[in-house]
Short mmCIF file of C-alpha atoms and ligand atoms in Angstrom, two decimals:
data_model
loop_
_atom_site.label_atom_id
_atom_site.label_comp_id
_atom_site.label_asym_id
_atom_site.label_seq_id
_atom_site.Cartn_x
_atom_site.Cartn_y
_atom_site.Cartn_z
CA UNK A 1 -5.48 -19.75 -16.38
CA UNK A 2 -8.08 -17.06 -16.98
CA UNK A 3 -7.24 -13.96 -18.98
CA UNK A 4 -8.93 -10.66 -19.73
CA UNK A 5 -8.66 -8.53 -22.84
CA UNK A 6 -8.70 -4.76 -22.46
CA UNK A 7 -9.44 -3.05 -25.77
CA UNK A 8 -8.59 0.59 -26.59
CA UNK A 9 -11.18 2.99 -25.17
CA UNK A 10 -13.72 4.07 -27.78
CA UNK A 11 -14.08 7.42 -26.00
CA UNK A 12 -12.74 9.22 -22.94
CA UNK A 13 -13.43 8.17 -19.35
CA UNK A 14 -16.44 9.93 -17.85
CA UNK A 15 -18.44 10.23 -14.68
CA UNK A 16 -18.33 10.39 -10.93
CA UNK A 17 -16.38 7.47 -9.56
CA UNK A 18 -15.75 6.11 -6.08
CA UNK A 19 -12.86 3.79 -5.25
CA UNK A 20 -12.85 1.17 -2.47
CA UNK A 21 -11.51 1.91 1.00
CA UNK A 22 -7.84 2.61 1.67
CA UNK A 23 -5.94 -0.65 2.11
CA UNK A 24 -3.15 0.80 4.28
CA UNK A 25 -5.52 2.54 6.68
CA UNK A 26 -7.86 -0.47 6.90
CA UNK A 27 -4.98 -2.81 7.88
CA UNK A 28 -4.14 -0.41 10.69
CA UNK A 29 -7.76 0.03 11.82
CA UNK A 30 -8.07 -3.75 12.13
CA UNK A 31 -4.77 -4.36 13.91
CA UNK A 32 -4.95 -1.38 16.25
CA UNK A 33 -8.65 -2.02 16.95
CA UNK A 34 -7.72 -5.61 17.84
CA UNK A 35 -5.36 -4.49 20.63
CA UNK A 36 -7.35 -1.48 21.86
CA UNK A 37 -9.62 -1.71 24.88
CA UNK A 38 -13.31 -1.60 24.04
CA UNK A 39 -15.23 -1.49 20.81
CA UNK A 40 -13.79 -0.13 17.58
CA UNK A 41 -16.14 0.58 14.68
CA UNK A 42 -14.64 0.76 11.19
CA UNK A 43 -16.96 2.32 8.61
CA UNK A 44 -16.77 2.16 4.82
CA UNK A 45 -14.80 -1.10 4.73
CA UNK A 46 -14.62 -2.54 1.20
CA UNK A 47 -11.33 -4.34 1.64
CA UNK A 48 -9.77 -6.65 -0.90
CA UNK A 49 -7.81 -9.82 -0.26
CA UNK A 50 -4.95 -8.18 1.64
CA UNK A 51 -7.29 -6.56 4.16
CA UNK A 52 -9.22 -9.81 4.52
CA UNK A 53 -5.96 -11.59 5.39
CA UNK A 54 -5.46 -9.07 8.21
CA UNK A 55 -9.05 -9.53 9.40
CA UNK A 56 -8.60 -13.34 9.43
CA UNK A 57 -5.33 -12.92 11.35
CA UNK A 58 -7.07 -10.83 14.04
CA UNK A 59 -9.78 -13.46 14.34
CA UNK A 60 -7.13 -16.21 14.57
CA UNK A 61 -5.69 -14.27 17.52
CA UNK A 62 -9.02 -14.50 19.32
CA UNK A 63 -10.46 -11.08 18.46
CA UNK A 64 -14.18 -11.07 17.59
CA UNK A 65 -14.93 -8.98 14.48
CA UNK A 66 -18.48 -8.56 13.26
CA UNK A 67 -18.94 -7.56 9.61
CA UNK A 68 -22.24 -6.05 8.55
CA UNK A 69 -22.29 -4.47 5.12
CA UNK A 70 -19.41 -2.03 5.13
CA UNK A 71 -19.20 -1.74 8.93
CA UNK A 72 -16.80 -3.75 11.07
CA UNK A 73 -17.21 -3.93 14.83
CA UNK A 74 -14.06 -5.08 16.59
CA UNK A 75 -14.27 -6.29 20.18
CA UNK A 76 -10.83 -5.33 21.45
CA UNK A 77 -9.64 -6.44 24.89
CA UNK A 78 -6.24 -4.75 24.89
CA UNK A 79 -2.87 -6.29 24.03
CA UNK A 80 -3.50 -8.88 26.74
CA UNK A 81 -6.72 -9.93 25.00
CA UNK A 82 -4.80 -11.59 22.15
CA UNK A 83 -4.67 -15.40 22.34
CA UNK A 84 -2.16 -17.86 20.89
CA UNK A 85 -3.35 -18.83 17.40
CA UNK A 86 -4.37 -22.47 16.87
CA UNK A 87 -2.35 -22.72 13.65
CA UNK A 88 -0.26 -20.69 11.20
CA UNK A 89 -1.34 -17.15 10.40
CA UNK A 90 -1.56 -16.81 6.62
CA UNK A 91 -0.68 -13.28 5.51
CA UNK A 92 -1.29 -14.34 1.87
CA UNK A 93 0.13 -11.62 -0.47
CA UNK A 94 0.29 -8.87 2.14
CA UNK A 95 3.62 -7.48 3.31
CA UNK A 96 1.83 -4.96 5.52
CA UNK A 97 -0.03 -7.77 7.32
CA UNK A 98 3.16 -9.74 7.97
CA UNK A 99 5.41 -6.87 9.00
CA UNK A 100 2.87 -5.09 11.24
CA UNK A 101 1.86 -8.39 12.86
CA UNK A 102 5.52 -9.11 13.59
CA UNK A 103 5.63 -5.93 15.67
CA UNK A 104 2.31 -6.63 17.35
CA UNK A 105 3.16 -10.24 18.24
CA UNK A 106 6.77 -9.62 19.28
CA UNK A 107 5.66 -8.65 22.79
CA UNK A 108 2.85 -11.16 23.30
CA UNK A 109 3.48 -14.11 25.68
CA UNK A 110 2.95 -16.89 23.10
CA UNK A 111 4.42 -18.32 19.93
CA UNK A 112 3.03 -17.63 16.48
CA UNK A 113 4.08 -18.56 12.94
CA UNK A 114 3.50 -16.22 10.00
CA UNK A 115 3.30 -17.66 6.49
CA UNK A 116 2.27 -16.24 3.11
CA UNK A 117 2.01 -16.89 -0.62
CA UNK A 118 5.01 -17.48 -2.92
CA UNK A 119 5.46 -13.72 -3.51
CA UNK A 120 5.43 -12.87 0.21
CA UNK A 121 7.84 -15.71 1.01
CA UNK A 122 10.36 -14.08 -1.34
CA UNK A 123 10.22 -10.67 0.33
CA UNK A 124 12.82 -9.37 2.83
CA UNK A 125 11.80 -9.62 6.48
CA UNK A 126 15.19 -8.95 8.10
CA UNK A 127 14.18 -5.29 8.12
CA UNK A 128 11.65 -6.13 10.88
CA UNK A 129 13.45 -9.10 12.46
CA UNK A 130 16.55 -7.05 13.20
CA UNK A 131 15.05 -3.93 14.86
CA UNK A 132 12.47 -5.95 16.79
CA UNK A 133 15.31 -8.24 17.91
CA UNK A 134 17.12 -5.20 19.33
CA UNK A 135 14.02 -4.59 21.45
CA UNK A 136 14.28 -8.13 22.83
CA UNK A 137 12.00 -9.99 20.41
CA UNK A 138 12.76 -13.57 19.35
CA UNK A 139 11.82 -13.78 15.67
CA UNK A 140 13.30 -16.49 13.47
CA UNK A 141 13.33 -16.64 9.71
CA UNK A 142 12.69 -20.36 9.18
CA UNK A 143 14.66 -20.62 5.91
CA UNK A 144 17.46 -18.69 7.67
CA UNK A 145 17.80 -16.10 4.90
CA UNK A 146 15.73 -13.33 6.45
CA UNK A 147 12.53 -14.43 4.71
CA UNK A 148 9.27 -15.91 5.97
CA UNK A 149 7.89 -18.18 7.35
CA UNK A 150 8.58 -16.30 10.57
CA UNK A 151 8.43 -17.90 13.99
CA UNK A 152 7.70 -15.32 16.68
CA UNK A 153 8.23 -16.16 20.33
CA UNK A 154 6.85 -13.28 22.36
CA UNK A 155 9.15 -11.66 24.91
CA UNK A 156 9.20 -8.65 27.25
CA UNK A 157 10.40 -5.72 25.09
CA UNK A 158 12.47 -2.64 25.80
CA UNK A 159 12.29 0.61 23.85
CA UNK A 160 15.23 1.37 21.53
CA UNK A 161 16.14 4.10 19.00
CA UNK A 162 16.19 2.85 15.39
CA UNK A 163 17.56 4.52 12.26
CA UNK A 164 16.00 3.00 9.15
CA UNK A 165 18.27 2.46 6.13
CA UNK A 166 15.27 2.69 3.75
CA UNK A 167 12.12 4.77 4.33
CA UNK A 168 9.44 2.21 5.18
CA UNK A 169 6.06 2.75 6.80
CA UNK A 170 5.75 -0.98 7.36
CA UNK A 171 8.98 -1.19 9.35
CA UNK A 172 8.25 2.05 11.22
CA UNK A 173 4.78 0.76 12.11
CA UNK A 174 6.05 -2.63 13.27
CA UNK A 175 8.49 -0.88 15.61
CA UNK A 176 5.81 1.48 16.96
CA UNK A 177 3.40 -1.40 17.60
CA UNK A 178 6.17 -3.18 19.51
CA UNK A 179 7.08 0.08 21.29
CA UNK A 180 3.55 0.37 22.69
CA UNK A 181 4.22 -2.91 24.54
CA UNK A 182 7.82 -2.09 25.51
CA UNK A 183 9.18 -0.40 28.60
CA UNK A 184 10.87 2.94 27.97
CA UNK A 185 11.16 5.09 24.90
CA UNK A 186 11.01 3.83 21.30
CA UNK A 187 12.13 6.10 18.48
CA UNK A 188 12.31 5.69 14.69
CA UNK A 189 14.36 7.97 12.41
CA UNK A 190 13.82 7.72 8.65
CA UNK A 191 15.89 8.90 5.67
CA UNK A 192 12.70 10.20 3.98
CA UNK A 193 9.16 10.55 5.22
CA UNK A 194 7.11 7.39 4.72
CA UNK A 195 3.32 7.33 5.04
CA UNK A 196 2.18 8.33 8.53
CA UNK A 197 -1.16 6.49 8.79
CA UNK A 198 -0.03 4.56 11.88
CA UNK A 199 0.92 7.72 13.74
CA UNK A 200 -2.41 9.39 12.92
CA UNK A 201 -4.39 6.30 13.84
CA UNK A 202 -2.58 5.63 17.11
CA UNK A 203 -3.41 9.19 18.19
CA UNK A 204 -7.08 8.52 17.29
CA UNK A 205 -6.89 5.57 19.70
CA UNK A 206 -5.54 7.82 22.46
CA UNK A 207 -1.82 7.05 22.16
CA UNK A 208 0.77 9.72 22.99
CA UNK A 209 3.43 10.14 20.30
CA UNK A 210 5.84 12.89 19.50
CA UNK A 211 7.73 13.46 16.31
CA UNK A 212 8.99 15.68 13.54
CA UNK A 213 9.40 15.50 9.78
CA UNK A 214 11.76 12.49 9.88
CA UNK A 215 11.25 10.95 13.31
CA UNK A 216 8.60 9.63 15.65
CA UNK A 217 8.84 8.46 19.27
CA UNK A 218 6.63 7.09 22.02
CA UNK A 219 7.01 6.01 25.64
CA UNK A 220 5.78 2.55 26.51
CA UNK A 221 3.89 0.75 27.66
CA UNK A 222 0.66 2.46 26.55
CA UNK A 223 -2.95 1.35 26.42
CA UNK A 224 -5.25 2.17 23.51
CA UNK A 225 -8.95 3.06 23.62
CA UNK A 226 -11.39 1.73 20.98
CA UNK A 227 -12.79 4.38 18.64
CA UNK A 228 -14.62 4.91 15.34
CA UNK A 229 -12.67 5.07 12.09
CA UNK A 230 -14.13 6.23 8.76
CA UNK A 231 -12.07 4.83 5.91
CA UNK A 232 -11.40 7.13 2.96
CA UNK A 233 -11.09 5.87 -0.62
CA UNK A 234 -7.68 4.48 -1.51
CA UNK A 235 -5.52 7.04 -3.32
CA UNK A 236 -3.39 4.19 -4.68
CA UNK A 237 -6.49 2.69 -6.32
CA UNK A 238 -7.67 6.08 -7.57
CA UNK A 239 -4.22 6.48 -9.15
CA UNK A 240 -5.07 4.02 -11.95
CA UNK A 241 -8.20 5.99 -12.87
CA UNK A 242 -6.38 9.32 -12.54
CA UNK A 243 -3.70 8.31 -15.03
CA UNK A 244 -6.24 6.65 -17.35
CA UNK A 245 -8.25 9.89 -17.49
CA UNK A 246 -5.12 12.02 -17.88
CA UNK A 247 -3.89 10.08 -20.93
CA UNK A 248 -7.12 9.10 -22.75
CA UNK A 249 -8.48 11.89 -24.99
CA UNK A 250 -11.95 13.17 -24.14
CA UNK A 251 -11.77 12.10 -20.48
CA UNK A 252 -13.22 13.99 -17.53
CA UNK A 253 -13.79 12.17 -14.24
CA UNK A 254 -14.59 13.14 -10.65
CA UNK A 255 -13.26 10.82 -7.96
CA UNK A 256 -14.93 11.56 -4.64
CA UNK A 257 -13.96 10.63 -1.07
CA UNK A 258 -10.33 9.90 -1.89
CA UNK A 259 -7.74 9.88 0.90
CA UNK A 260 -5.27 12.72 0.27
CA UNK A 261 -2.65 12.19 2.93
CA UNK A 262 0.35 14.15 1.58
CA UNK A 263 2.69 11.22 2.32
CA UNK A 264 0.73 9.29 -0.34
CA UNK A 265 -0.08 11.81 -3.07
CA UNK A 266 3.29 12.18 -4.81
CA UNK A 267 1.61 11.04 -8.04
CA UNK A 268 -0.34 14.31 -8.14
CA UNK A 269 2.91 16.28 -7.92
CA UNK A 270 4.55 14.10 -10.57
CA UNK A 271 1.56 14.52 -12.92
CA UNK A 272 1.42 18.28 -12.28
CA UNK A 273 5.10 18.47 -13.27
CA UNK A 274 4.13 16.58 -16.45
CA UNK A 275 1.49 19.21 -17.25
CA UNK A 276 -1.66 17.31 -16.18
CA UNK A 277 -4.81 19.24 -15.31
CA UNK A 278 -5.99 17.84 -11.97
CA UNK A 279 -8.17 19.78 -9.58
CA UNK A 280 -8.14 18.88 -5.89
CA UNK A 281 -11.23 19.84 -3.89
CA UNK A 282 -10.92 19.18 -0.13
CA UNK A 283 -13.79 17.45 1.66
CA UNK A 284 -14.43 17.27 5.40
CA UNK A 285 -12.19 14.56 6.88
CA UNK A 286 -11.05 13.50 10.33
CA UNK A 287 -7.41 12.73 11.10
CA UNK A 288 -6.84 11.80 7.44
CA UNK A 289 -7.39 14.43 4.73
CA UNK A 290 -10.03 13.52 2.12
CA UNK A 291 -11.11 15.18 -1.11
CA UNK A 292 -12.40 15.01 -4.67
CA UNK A 293 -10.09 14.77 -7.66
CA UNK A 294 -11.25 16.17 -10.99
CA UNK A 295 -9.10 14.86 -13.83
CA UNK A 296 -9.25 15.89 -17.49
CA UNK A 297 -7.24 14.66 -20.41
CA UNK A 298 -4.38 16.84 -21.63
CA UNK A 299 -0.96 16.46 -23.17
CA UNK A 300 1.79 15.23 -20.82
CA UNK A 301 5.49 15.88 -21.04
CA UNK A 302 8.42 14.05 -19.48
CA UNK A 303 9.69 14.60 -15.95
CA UNK A 304 12.25 13.33 -13.42
CA UNK A 305 11.07 11.44 -10.34
CA UNK A 306 13.46 10.58 -7.48
CA UNK A 307 14.17 11.06 -3.78
CA UNK A 308 11.36 12.03 -1.45
CA UNK A 309 8.89 12.33 -4.34
CA UNK A 310 9.49 8.68 -5.24
CA UNK A 311 8.77 7.69 -1.60
CA UNK A 312 5.47 9.62 -1.76
CA UNK A 313 4.43 7.67 -4.85
CA UNK A 314 6.10 4.34 -4.00
CA UNK A 315 3.02 2.25 -4.92
CA UNK A 316 2.26 4.36 -8.00
CA UNK A 317 5.46 3.35 -9.83
CA UNK A 318 3.69 0.93 -12.24
CA UNK A 319 1.00 3.41 -13.27
CA UNK A 320 3.51 6.29 -13.41
CA UNK A 321 5.43 4.22 -15.96
CA UNK A 322 2.29 4.15 -18.14
CA UNK A 323 1.90 7.94 -17.81
CA UNK A 324 5.58 8.33 -18.80
CA UNK A 325 5.04 6.02 -21.78
CA UNK A 326 2.29 8.36 -23.05
CA UNK A 327 4.22 11.57 -22.32
CA UNK A 328 6.32 13.48 -24.78
CA UNK A 329 10.04 13.16 -24.05
CA UNK A 330 12.17 11.00 -21.79
CA UNK A 331 11.13 10.41 -18.17
CA UNK A 332 13.58 9.14 -15.61
CA UNK A 333 12.40 7.41 -12.44
CA UNK A 334 15.28 6.86 -9.97
CA UNK A 335 15.88 5.88 -6.32
CA UNK A 336 13.36 3.10 -6.91
CA UNK A 337 15.49 0.04 -5.99
CA UNK A 338 12.95 -0.71 -3.25
CA UNK A 339 10.44 -1.46 -6.01
CA UNK A 340 12.44 -4.61 -6.77
CA UNK A 341 11.26 -6.20 -3.51
CA UNK A 342 7.54 -5.39 -3.69
CA UNK A 343 4.87 -7.95 -4.67
CA UNK A 344 7.05 -8.51 -7.77
CA UNK A 345 10.29 -6.93 -9.01
CA UNK A 346 8.31 -3.98 -10.31
CA UNK A 347 11.30 -2.35 -12.00
CA UNK A 348 12.04 -5.45 -14.09
CA UNK A 349 8.40 -6.39 -14.71
CA UNK A 350 7.44 -2.86 -15.82
CA UNK A 351 10.49 -2.68 -18.12
CA UNK A 352 9.33 -5.92 -19.72
CA UNK A 353 5.72 -4.69 -19.98
CA UNK A 354 6.73 -1.37 -21.55
CA UNK A 355 8.92 -3.14 -24.11
CA UNK A 356 6.06 -5.48 -24.98
CA UNK A 357 3.89 -2.37 -25.59
CA UNK A 358 6.55 -1.05 -28.00
CA UNK A 359 7.99 1.58 -25.64
CA UNK A 360 11.76 2.17 -25.57
CA UNK A 361 13.00 1.75 -22.01
CA UNK A 362 16.34 1.39 -20.25
CA UNK A 363 16.47 -0.52 -16.97
CA UNK A 364 18.81 0.80 -14.27
CA UNK A 365 19.55 -0.81 -10.90
CA UNK A 366 17.34 1.81 -9.22
CA UNK A 367 14.76 2.71 -11.83
CA UNK A 368 13.80 3.19 -15.45
CA UNK A 369 14.40 5.64 -18.30
CA UNK A 370 11.24 5.69 -20.38
CA UNK A 371 11.01 7.21 -23.86
CA UNK A 372 7.47 8.45 -24.39
CA UNK A 373 5.68 6.86 -27.35
CA UNK A 374 3.03 8.37 -29.59
CA UNK A 375 1.32 4.99 -29.72
CA UNK A 376 1.15 1.97 -27.38
CA UNK A 377 0.89 -1.38 -29.14
CA UNK A 378 -0.93 -4.51 -27.98
CA UNK A 379 0.66 -7.10 -25.73
CA UNK A 380 0.04 -10.22 -23.68
CA UNK A 381 0.99 -9.60 -20.05
CA UNK A 382 1.81 -11.94 -17.19
CA UNK A 383 1.49 -9.64 -14.13
CA UNK A 384 3.33 -12.24 -11.93
CA UNK A 385 0.43 -12.19 -9.49
CA UNK A 386 1.09 -8.49 -8.77
CA UNK A 387 -2.15 -6.50 -8.48
CA UNK A 388 -0.63 -3.17 -9.44
CA UNK A 389 1.09 -4.58 -12.54
CA UNK A 390 -2.23 -6.07 -13.72
CA UNK A 391 -4.04 -2.73 -13.25
CA UNK A 392 -1.27 -0.75 -14.96
CA UNK A 393 -1.48 -3.16 -17.89
CA UNK A 394 -5.25 -2.65 -18.08
CA UNK A 395 -4.83 1.13 -18.28
CA UNK A 396 -2.21 0.62 -21.02
CA UNK A 397 -4.77 -1.43 -22.96
CA UNK A 398 -7.41 1.26 -22.63
CA UNK A 399 -4.96 4.03 -23.54
CA UNK A 400 -3.28 2.16 -26.39
CA UNK A 401 -3.92 1.47 -30.04
CA UNK A 402 -4.36 -2.31 -29.72
CA UNK A 403 -5.75 -4.69 -27.08
CA UNK A 404 -3.76 -5.85 -24.05
CA UNK A 405 -4.42 -9.38 -22.82
CA UNK A 406 -3.82 -9.86 -19.07
CA UNK A 407 -3.25 -13.33 -17.65
CA UNK A 408 -4.49 -13.95 -14.10
CA UNK A 409 -6.26 -10.55 -14.08
CA UNK A 410 -8.05 -11.25 -10.79
CA UNK A 411 -4.90 -10.56 -8.77
CA UNK A 412 -6.22 -6.95 -8.90
CA UNK A 413 -8.64 -8.04 -6.15
CA UNK A 414 -5.73 -7.93 -3.68
CA UNK A 415 -6.19 -4.17 -3.33
CA UNK A 416 -8.99 -3.02 -5.66
CA UNK A 417 -12.11 -5.20 -5.64
CA UNK A 418 -14.24 -4.43 -8.70
CA UNK A 419 -11.42 -2.65 -10.59
CA UNK A 420 -12.32 -3.90 -14.09
CA UNK A 421 -16.02 -3.10 -13.63
CA UNK A 422 -15.29 0.50 -12.53
CA UNK A 423 -12.83 0.97 -15.39
CA UNK A 424 -15.30 -0.42 -17.92
CA UNK A 425 -18.14 1.75 -16.58
CA UNK A 426 -16.00 4.89 -16.79
CA UNK A 427 -15.00 3.97 -20.33
CA UNK A 428 -18.66 3.50 -21.27
CA UNK A 429 -18.10 -0.15 -22.20
C1 S3P B 1 2.59 0.20 3.10
C2 S3P B 1 3.85 0.73 3.00
C3 S3P B 1 4.66 0.68 1.79
C4 S3P B 1 3.81 0.35 0.57
C5 S3P B 1 2.86 -0.79 0.83
C6 S3P B 1 1.93 -0.45 1.96
C7 S3P B 1 1.88 0.31 4.38
O1 S3P B 1 5.64 -0.33 1.93
O2 S3P B 1 4.63 0.07 -0.53
O3 S3P B 1 2.11 -1.07 -0.33
O4 S3P B 1 0.66 0.07 4.43
O5 S3P B 1 2.53 0.63 5.38
P1 S3P B 1 7.04 -0.03 2.66
O6 S3P B 1 6.72 0.40 4.02
O7 S3P B 1 7.79 -1.32 2.66
O8 S3P B 1 7.70 1.02 1.83
#
């Protein structure tokens, strides 16, 4: 197995940095473009492995996608343009690919089978099987325990009202994509507001939706019209550089073209509460807000993260743990039980990583209590194939007093192609 050693930064992070395109939005541009009528052009695509799994899935369903540089041209022929796939659809490591496809395929008149890697096959799928089943879909968990492989036999769907037990943009999106094919009204109510990229994008494609803070509804069936989508930089990728700059003395970075959808930027609020100096400069965007982040090093102090704030920084949990480890005082992160069923059990794996770095941490069923340390030690880290754990470990190495060795470091490519090169360039290595 390959490994990579990240040594303590010799100086602060510097420069103007650009992160690759937003993974969440790119998945949606591909899937919605695939079922829209007419051409969809997606600009600024620099997707990693997860996005490429979605692109391959669309192609397996008979949709022609031309890739030239960073521009994708999708030849959509409506929902009825999708064709039965010749074999299994491999969603690889991507929960978004599998769950959104489940909604898209639930109403198509053919059978498909969704598979994935070992991590994805461990993740809960009942949360889409059950609500889509209430709409008339026939989705079977092959092992019978609510996990993939999933066998989807398309059926005529009817709109239903759903109340989600856990805030989830993936489940909400799967239901909306099914609702577009269903007869009657489909409505989703959430306990906290999850990211709303699907709602924004569907409107860009001409869909009619209505909604409020904690609900969204649409009447089906509806047809979508191909359009042009400009992808912003991924805030969740920027997050690793933001925290690195915030905790490494002498740092000052400018991250341009970053997506700043407020359902995603909870990390900025958490860091502001910790005393970080981050400037946000809006840039011209379309349906998604975009801007520049200017981040300088400064002392951080402990905070408490829970509830709706945790939902708005759901994917930033690993890197928030590193910020907490470098902050003065004791930070509590709660209401994070959902993190146990991400690409890895991120609560357990981060507890283990922090302990290896010499940080005192208590693991709770729904989060962590992290005692800030004046110094992070070296460690050898097995990220369990989880991209965000590997990148959090790399930032710990740069911000620590001794090297961190990361096994299987290339899992970072799942969401952030070129991560180590950008980090090294910013650190002047
Ligand atoms: C995502 C939604 C979130 C997030 C995931 C991407 C999306 O998952 O953690 O990385 O693109 O919709 P949940 O919807 O399960 O919370």
